[in-house]
mmCIF file of C-alpha atoms in Angstrom:
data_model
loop_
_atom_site.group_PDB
_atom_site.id
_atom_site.type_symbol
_atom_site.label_atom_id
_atom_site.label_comp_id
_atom_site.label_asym_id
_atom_site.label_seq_id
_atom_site.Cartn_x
_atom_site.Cartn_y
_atom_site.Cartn_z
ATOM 1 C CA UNK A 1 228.729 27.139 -92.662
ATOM 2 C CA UNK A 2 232.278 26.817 -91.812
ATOM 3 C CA UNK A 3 231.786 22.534 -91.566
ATOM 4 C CA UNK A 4 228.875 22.210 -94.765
ATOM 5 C CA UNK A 5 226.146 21.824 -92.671
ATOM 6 C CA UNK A 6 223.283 24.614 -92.163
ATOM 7 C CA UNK A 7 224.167 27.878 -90.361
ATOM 8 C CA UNK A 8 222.166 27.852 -87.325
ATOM 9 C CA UNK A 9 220.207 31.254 -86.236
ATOM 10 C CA UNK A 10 219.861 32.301 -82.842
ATOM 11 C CA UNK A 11 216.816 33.412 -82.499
ATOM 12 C CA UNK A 12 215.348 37.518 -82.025
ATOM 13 C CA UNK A 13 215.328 38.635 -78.360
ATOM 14 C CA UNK A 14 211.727 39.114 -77.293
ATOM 15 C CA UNK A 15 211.524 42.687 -75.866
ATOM 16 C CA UNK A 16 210.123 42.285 -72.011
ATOM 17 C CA UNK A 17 207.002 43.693 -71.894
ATOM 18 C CA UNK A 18 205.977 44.344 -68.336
ATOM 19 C CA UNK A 19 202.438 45.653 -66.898
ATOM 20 C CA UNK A 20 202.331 49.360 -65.502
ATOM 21 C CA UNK A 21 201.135 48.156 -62.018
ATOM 22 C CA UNK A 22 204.205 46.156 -61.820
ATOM 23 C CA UNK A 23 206.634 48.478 -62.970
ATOM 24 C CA UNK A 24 204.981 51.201 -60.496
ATOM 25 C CA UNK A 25 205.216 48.466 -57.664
ATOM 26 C CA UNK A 26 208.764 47.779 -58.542
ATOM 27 C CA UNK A 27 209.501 51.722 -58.108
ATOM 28 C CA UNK A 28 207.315 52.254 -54.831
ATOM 29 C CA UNK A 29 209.636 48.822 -53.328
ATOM 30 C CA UNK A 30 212.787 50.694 -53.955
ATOM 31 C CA UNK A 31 211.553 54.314 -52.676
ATOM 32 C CA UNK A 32 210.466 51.983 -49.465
ATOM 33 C CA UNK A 33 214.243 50.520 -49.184
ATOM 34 C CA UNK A 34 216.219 53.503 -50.552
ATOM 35 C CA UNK A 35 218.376 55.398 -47.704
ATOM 36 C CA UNK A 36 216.404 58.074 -47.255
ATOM 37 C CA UNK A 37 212.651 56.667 -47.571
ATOM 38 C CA UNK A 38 211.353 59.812 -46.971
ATOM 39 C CA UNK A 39 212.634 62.033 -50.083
ATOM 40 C CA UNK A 40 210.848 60.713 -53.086
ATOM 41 C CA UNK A 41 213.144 58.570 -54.934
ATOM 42 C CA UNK A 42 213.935 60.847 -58.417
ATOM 43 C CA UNK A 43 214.679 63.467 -56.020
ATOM 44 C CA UNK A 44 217.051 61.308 -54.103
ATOM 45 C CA UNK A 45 218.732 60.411 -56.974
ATOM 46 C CA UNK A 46 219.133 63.659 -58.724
ATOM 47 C CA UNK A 47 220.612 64.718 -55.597
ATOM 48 C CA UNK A 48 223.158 61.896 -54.583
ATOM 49 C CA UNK A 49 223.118 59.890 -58.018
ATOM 50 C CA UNK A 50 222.996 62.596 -60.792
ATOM 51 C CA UNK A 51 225.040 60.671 -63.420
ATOM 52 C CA UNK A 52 222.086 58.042 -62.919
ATOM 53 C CA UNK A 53 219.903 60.734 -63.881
ATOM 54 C CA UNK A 54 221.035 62.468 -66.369
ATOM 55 C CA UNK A 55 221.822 58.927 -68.182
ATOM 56 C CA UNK A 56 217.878 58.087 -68.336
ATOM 57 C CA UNK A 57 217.353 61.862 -69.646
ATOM 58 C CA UNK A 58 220.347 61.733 -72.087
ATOM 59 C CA UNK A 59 218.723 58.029 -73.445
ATOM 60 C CA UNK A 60 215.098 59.777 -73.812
ATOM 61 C CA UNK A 61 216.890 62.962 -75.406
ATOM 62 C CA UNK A 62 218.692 60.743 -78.110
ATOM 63 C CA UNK A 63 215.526 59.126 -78.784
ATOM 64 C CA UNK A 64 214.166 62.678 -79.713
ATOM 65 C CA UNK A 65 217.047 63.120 -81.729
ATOM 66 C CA UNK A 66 216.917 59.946 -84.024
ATOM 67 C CA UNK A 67 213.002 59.448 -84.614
ATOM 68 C CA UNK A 68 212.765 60.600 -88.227
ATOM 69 C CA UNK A 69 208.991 61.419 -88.034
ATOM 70 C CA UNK A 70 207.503 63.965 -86.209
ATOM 71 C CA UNK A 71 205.050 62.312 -84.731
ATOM 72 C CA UNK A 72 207.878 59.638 -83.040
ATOM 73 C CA UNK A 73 210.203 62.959 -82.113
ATOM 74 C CA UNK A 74 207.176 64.555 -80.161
ATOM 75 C CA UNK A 75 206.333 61.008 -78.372
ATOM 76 C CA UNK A 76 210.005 60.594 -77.225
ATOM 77 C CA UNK A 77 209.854 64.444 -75.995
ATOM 78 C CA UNK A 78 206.814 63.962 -74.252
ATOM 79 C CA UNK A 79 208.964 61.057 -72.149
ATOM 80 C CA UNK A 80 211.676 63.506 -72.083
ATOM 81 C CA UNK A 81 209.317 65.994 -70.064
ATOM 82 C CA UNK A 82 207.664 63.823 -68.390
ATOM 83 C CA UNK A 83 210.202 63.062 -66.258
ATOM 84 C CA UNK A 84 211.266 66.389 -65.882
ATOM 85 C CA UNK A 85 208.022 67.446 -64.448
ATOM 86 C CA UNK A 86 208.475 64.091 -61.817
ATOM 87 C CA UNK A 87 211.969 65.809 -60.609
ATOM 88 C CA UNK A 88 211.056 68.671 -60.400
ATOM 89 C CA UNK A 89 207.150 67.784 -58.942
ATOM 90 C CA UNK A 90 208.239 68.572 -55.399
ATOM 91 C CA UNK A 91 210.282 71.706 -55.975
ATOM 92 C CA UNK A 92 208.141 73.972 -54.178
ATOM 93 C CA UNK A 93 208.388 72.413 -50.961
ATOM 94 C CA UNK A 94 211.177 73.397 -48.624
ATOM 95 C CA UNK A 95 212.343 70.463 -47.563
ATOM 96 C CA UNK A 96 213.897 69.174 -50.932
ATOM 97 C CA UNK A 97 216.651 70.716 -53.016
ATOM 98 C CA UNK A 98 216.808 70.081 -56.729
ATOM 99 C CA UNK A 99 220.002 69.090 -58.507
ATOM 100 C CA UNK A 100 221.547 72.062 -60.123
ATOM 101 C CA UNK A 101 223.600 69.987 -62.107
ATOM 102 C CA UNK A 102 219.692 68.330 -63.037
ATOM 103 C CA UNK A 103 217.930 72.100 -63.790
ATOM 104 C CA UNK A 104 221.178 73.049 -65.991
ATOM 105 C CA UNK A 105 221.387 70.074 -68.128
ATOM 106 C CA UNK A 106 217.953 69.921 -69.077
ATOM 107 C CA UNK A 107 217.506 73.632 -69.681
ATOM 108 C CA UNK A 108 220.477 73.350 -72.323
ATOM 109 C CA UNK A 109 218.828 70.586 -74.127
ATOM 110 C CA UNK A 110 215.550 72.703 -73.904
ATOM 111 C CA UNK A 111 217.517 75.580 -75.240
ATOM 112 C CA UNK A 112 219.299 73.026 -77.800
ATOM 113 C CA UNK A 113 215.853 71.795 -79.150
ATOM 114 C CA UNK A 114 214.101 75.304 -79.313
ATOM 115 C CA UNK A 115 215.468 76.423 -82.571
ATOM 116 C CA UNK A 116 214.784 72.946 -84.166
ATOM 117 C CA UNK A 117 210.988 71.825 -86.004
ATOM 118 C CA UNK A 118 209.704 71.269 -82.115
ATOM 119 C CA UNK A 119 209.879 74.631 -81.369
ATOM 120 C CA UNK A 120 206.812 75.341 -79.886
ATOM 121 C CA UNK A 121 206.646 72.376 -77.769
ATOM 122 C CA UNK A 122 209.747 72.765 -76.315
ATOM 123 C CA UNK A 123 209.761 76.391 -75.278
ATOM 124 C CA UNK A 124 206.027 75.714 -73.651
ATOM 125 C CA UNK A 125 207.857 73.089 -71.990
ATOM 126 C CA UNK A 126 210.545 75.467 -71.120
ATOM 127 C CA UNK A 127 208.606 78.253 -69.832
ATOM 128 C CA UNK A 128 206.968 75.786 -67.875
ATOM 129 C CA UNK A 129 210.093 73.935 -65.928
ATOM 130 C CA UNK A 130 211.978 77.247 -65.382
ATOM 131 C CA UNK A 131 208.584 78.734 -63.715
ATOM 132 C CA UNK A 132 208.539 75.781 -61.237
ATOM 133 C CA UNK A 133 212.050 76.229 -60.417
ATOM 134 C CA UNK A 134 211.953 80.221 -60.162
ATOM 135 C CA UNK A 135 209.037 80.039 -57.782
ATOM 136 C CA UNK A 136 211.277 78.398 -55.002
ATOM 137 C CA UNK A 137 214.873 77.875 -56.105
ATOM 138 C CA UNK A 138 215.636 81.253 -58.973
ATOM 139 C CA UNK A 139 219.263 80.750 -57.711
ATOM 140 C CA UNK A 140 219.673 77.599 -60.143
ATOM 141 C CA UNK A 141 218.447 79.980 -62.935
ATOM 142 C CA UNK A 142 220.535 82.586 -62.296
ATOM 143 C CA UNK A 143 223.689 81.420 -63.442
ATOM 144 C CA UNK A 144 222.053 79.982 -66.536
ATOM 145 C CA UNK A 145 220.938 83.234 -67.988
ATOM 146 C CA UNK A 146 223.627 84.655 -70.025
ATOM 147 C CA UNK A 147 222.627 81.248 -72.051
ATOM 148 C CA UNK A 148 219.400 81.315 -72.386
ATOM 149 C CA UNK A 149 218.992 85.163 -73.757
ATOM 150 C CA UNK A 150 221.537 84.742 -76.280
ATOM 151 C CA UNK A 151 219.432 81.585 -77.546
ATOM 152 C CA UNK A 152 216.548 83.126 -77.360
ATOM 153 C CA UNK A 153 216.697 86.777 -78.040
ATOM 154 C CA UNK A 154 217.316 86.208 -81.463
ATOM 155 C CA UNK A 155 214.118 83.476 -81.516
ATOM 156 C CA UNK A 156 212.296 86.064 -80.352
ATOM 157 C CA UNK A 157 209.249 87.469 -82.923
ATOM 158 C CA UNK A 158 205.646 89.200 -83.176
ATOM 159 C CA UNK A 159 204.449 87.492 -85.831
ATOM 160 C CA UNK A 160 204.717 83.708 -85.195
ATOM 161 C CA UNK A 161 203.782 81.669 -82.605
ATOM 162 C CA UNK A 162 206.910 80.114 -81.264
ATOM 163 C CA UNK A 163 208.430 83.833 -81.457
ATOM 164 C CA UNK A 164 205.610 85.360 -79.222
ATOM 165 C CA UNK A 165 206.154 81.798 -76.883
ATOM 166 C CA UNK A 166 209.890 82.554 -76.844
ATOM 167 C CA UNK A 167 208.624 86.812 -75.360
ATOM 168 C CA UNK A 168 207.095 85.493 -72.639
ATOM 169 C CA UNK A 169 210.218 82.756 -71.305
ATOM 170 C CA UNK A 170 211.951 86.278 -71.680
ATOM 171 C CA UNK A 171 208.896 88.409 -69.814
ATOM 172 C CA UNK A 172 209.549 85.845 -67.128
ATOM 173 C CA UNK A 173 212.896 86.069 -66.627
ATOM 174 C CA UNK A 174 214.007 89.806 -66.952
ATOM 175 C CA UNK A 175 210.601 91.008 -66.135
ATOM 176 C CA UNK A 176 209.131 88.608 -63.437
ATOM 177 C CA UNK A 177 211.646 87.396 -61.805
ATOM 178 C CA UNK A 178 214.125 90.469 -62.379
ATOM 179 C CA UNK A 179 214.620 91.335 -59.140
ATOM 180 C CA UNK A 180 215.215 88.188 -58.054
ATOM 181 C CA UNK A 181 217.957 87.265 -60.505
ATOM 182 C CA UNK A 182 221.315 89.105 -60.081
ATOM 183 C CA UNK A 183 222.608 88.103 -63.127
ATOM 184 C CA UNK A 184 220.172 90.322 -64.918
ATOM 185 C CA UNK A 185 222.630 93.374 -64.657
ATOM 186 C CA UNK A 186 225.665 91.478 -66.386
ATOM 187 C CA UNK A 187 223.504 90.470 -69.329
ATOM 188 C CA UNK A 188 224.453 92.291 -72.580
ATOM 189 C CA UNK A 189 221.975 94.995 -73.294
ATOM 190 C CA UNK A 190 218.864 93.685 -75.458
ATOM 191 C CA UNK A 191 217.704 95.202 -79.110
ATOM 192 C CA UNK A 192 216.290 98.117 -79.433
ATOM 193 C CA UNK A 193 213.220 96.822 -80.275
ATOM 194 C CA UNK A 194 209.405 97.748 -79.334
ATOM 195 C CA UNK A 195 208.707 94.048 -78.048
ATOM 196 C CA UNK A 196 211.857 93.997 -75.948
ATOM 197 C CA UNK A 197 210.977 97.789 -74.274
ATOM 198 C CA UNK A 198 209.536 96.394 -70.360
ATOM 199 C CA UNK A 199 212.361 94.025 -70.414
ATOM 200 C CA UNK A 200 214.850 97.201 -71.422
ATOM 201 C CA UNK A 201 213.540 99.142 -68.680
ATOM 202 C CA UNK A 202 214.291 96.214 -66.108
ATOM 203 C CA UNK A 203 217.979 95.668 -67.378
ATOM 204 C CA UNK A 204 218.630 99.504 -66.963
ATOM 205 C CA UNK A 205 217.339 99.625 -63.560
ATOM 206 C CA UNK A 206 219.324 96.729 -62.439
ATOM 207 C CA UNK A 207 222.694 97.663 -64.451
ATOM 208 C CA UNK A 208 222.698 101.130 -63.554
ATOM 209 C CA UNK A 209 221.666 100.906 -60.232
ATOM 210 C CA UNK A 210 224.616 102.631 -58.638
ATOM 211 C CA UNK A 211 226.245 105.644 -60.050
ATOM 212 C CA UNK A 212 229.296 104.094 -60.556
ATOM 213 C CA UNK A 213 228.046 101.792 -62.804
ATOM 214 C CA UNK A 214 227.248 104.744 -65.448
ATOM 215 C CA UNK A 215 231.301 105.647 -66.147
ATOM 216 C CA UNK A 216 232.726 104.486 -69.352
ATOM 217 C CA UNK A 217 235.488 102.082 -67.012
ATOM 218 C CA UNK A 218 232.390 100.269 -66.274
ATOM 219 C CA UNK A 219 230.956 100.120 -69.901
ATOM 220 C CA UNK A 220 233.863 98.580 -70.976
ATOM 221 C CA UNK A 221 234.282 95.830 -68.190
ATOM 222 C CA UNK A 222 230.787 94.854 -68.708
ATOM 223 C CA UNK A 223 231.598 94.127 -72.509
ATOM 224 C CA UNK A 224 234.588 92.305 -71.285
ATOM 225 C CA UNK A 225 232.265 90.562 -68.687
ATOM 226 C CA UNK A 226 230.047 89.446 -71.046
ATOM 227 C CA UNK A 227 232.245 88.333 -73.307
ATOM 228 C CA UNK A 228 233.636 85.830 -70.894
ATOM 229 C CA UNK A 229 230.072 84.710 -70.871
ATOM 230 C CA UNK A 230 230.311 83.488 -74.500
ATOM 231 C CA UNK A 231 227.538 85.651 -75.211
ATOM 232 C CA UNK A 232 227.074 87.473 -78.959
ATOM 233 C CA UNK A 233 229.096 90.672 -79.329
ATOM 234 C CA UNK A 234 226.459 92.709 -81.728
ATOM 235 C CA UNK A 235 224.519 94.979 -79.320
ATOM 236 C CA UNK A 236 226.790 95.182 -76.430
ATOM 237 C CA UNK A 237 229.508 96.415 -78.853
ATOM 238 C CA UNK A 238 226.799 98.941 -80.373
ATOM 239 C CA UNK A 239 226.033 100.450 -77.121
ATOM 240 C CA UNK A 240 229.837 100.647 -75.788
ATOM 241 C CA UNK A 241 230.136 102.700 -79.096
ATOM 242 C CA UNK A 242 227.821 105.026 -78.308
ATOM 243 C CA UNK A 243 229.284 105.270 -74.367
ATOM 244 C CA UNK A 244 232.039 105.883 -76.266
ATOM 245 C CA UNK A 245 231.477 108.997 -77.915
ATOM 246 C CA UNK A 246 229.591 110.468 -75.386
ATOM 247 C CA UNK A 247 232.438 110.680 -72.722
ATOM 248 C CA UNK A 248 235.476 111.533 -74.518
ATOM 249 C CA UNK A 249 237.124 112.998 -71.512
ATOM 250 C CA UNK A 250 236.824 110.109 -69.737
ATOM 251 C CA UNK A 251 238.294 108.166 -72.786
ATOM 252 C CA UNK A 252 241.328 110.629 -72.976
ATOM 253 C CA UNK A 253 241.477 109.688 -69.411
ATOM 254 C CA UNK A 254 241.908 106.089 -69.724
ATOM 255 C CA UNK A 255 244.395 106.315 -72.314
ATOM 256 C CA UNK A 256 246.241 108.943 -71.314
ATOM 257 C CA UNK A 257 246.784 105.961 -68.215
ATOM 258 C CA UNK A 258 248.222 103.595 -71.168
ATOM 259 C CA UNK A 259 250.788 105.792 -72.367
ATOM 260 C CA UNK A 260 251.719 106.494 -68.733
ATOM 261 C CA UNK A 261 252.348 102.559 -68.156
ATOM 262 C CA UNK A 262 256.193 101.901 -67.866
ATOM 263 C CA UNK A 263 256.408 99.543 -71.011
ATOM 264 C CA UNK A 264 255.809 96.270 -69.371
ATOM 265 C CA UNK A 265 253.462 93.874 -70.678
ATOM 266 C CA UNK A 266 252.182 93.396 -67.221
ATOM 267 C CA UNK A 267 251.416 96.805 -66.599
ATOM 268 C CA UNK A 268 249.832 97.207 -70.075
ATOM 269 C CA UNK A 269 247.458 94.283 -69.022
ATOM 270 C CA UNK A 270 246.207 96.174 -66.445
ATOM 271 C CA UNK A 271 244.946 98.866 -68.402
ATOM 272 C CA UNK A 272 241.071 98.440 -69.429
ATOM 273 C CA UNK A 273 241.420 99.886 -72.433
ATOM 274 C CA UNK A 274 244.668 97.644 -73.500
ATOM 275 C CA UNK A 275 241.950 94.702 -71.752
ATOM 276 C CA UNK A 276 239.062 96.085 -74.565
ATOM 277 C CA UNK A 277 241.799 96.397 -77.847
ATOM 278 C CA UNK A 278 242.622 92.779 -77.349
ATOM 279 C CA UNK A 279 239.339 91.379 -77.257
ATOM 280 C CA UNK A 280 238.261 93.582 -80.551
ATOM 281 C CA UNK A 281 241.651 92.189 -81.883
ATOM 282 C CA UNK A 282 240.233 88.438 -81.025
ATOM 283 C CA UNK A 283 237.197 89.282 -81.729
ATOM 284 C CA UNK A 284 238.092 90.680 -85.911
ATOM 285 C CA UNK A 285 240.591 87.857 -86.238
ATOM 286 C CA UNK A 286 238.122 84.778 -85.266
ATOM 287 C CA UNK A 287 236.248 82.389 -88.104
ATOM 288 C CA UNK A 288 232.994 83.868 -87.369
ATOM 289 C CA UNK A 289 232.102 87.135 -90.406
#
């Protein structure tokens, strides 16, 4: 020590250990006194106190992420999900309106954990939260699906377990529930693939539902749609192609409309086809092979 004399130790922090029928009594006291009594209290505060929320799930998500064995990683996602499943308990009734800042943050880390050694447990888990929220609130999916087919899609598989799993979160989504998800028609088209076929059929009826939606102007803003989405370029860039060389006229068309432009950069802009060489230019000239 600093004086000659022995260094004295403080000593460990006992952890507080506390029985479950306390804990559950402390939770029923403050539903009793909260402001609203009659909403059950994690759906109060995923709707007023997100940030409160979404700091228990991010402490229970880093847990996942740190436990170096498996069995630890599937304990800490089982905590994880289990209070999922307590938000979104009540969903089906009426009266009560889940967070959508709640349903998109935990379908990310879902999505985040999918591709990871806990596959299979997380997309059950997955197919089971976003099937309680589609029965009774699909517009908090909605906007979330240009995410979760481009993480999944390429999960998807035949021969393994997780991989048929991952076929039927798709099935639900663009087959289900495809008429009651708009987004469905601004997706980028899917493989051309056997196991992807009923979904196919679903995306065509809801792209091309109008017949304006079948020109080659509209081909190319739904690649440039799409690719505001963030979403991969392979197979929406492999069926403009083909648009492309079916309707030649119409191509002539469109740039026979860029040569007419007067020169300026703002008119140029406003050509689609000046829009599409840009983002193949961005596109070629990014990190990515």
């Amino acid at each position: 020590s600093l004086f000659g004399g022995e260094l004295l130790e403080l000593p460990e922090c006992t952890k507080l250990m506390f029985p479950t029928r306390l804990i559950l009594g402390g939770i029923q006291y403050i539903q009793e006194n909260s402001p609203n009594s009659d909403v059950p209290l994690w759906i109060y505060l995923s709707q007023e106190k997100p940030r409160l929320i979404q700091k228990v799930l991010l402490k229970l998500y880093t847990k996942v992420q740190k436990a170096k064995l498996m069995e630890f990683k599937l304990l800490f996602l089982h905590h994880f999900v289990t209070l999922c499943d307590m938000l979104v308990a009540v969903v089906a009734k009426p009266q009560y309106h889940l967070s959508r800042y709640t349903v998109c943050w935990t379908t990310r880390v879902l999505l985040h954990l999918a591709p990871g050694d806990m596959g299979m447990a997380t997309v059950c888990y997955l197919h089971r939260f976003l099937s309680t929220v589609l029965s009774s609130h699909p517009q908090l999916v909605d906007s979330l699906l240009p995410l979760i087919t481009t993480t999944l899609v390429p999960l998807a598989s035949h021969t393994s377990p997780v991989g048929k799993k991952v076929l039927e979160v798709l099935e639900l989504l663009l087959v289900t529930h495809a008429n009651t998800l708009v987004t469905v028609a601004t997706l980028e088209p899917l493989p051309n693939d056997p196991m992807f076929a009923a979904m196919s059929e679903k995306y065509q009826q809801q792209r091309y539902a109008t017949s304006q939606s079948t020109s080659l102007h509209a081909e190319i803003q739904h690649v440039l749609n799409t690719s505001q989405h963030g979403t991969a370029y392979h197979e929406g860039l492999s069926h403009l192609r083909r648009k492309l060389s079916e309707n030649k006229v119409e191509l002539a068309g469109l740039y026979k409309e860029l040569q007419n432009s007067r020169g300026f950069s703002e008119d140029c802009e406003q050509s689609i086809l000046h829009q599409l060489i840009s983002m193949l230019i961005q596109i070629t000239s990014g990190s990515d092979p």
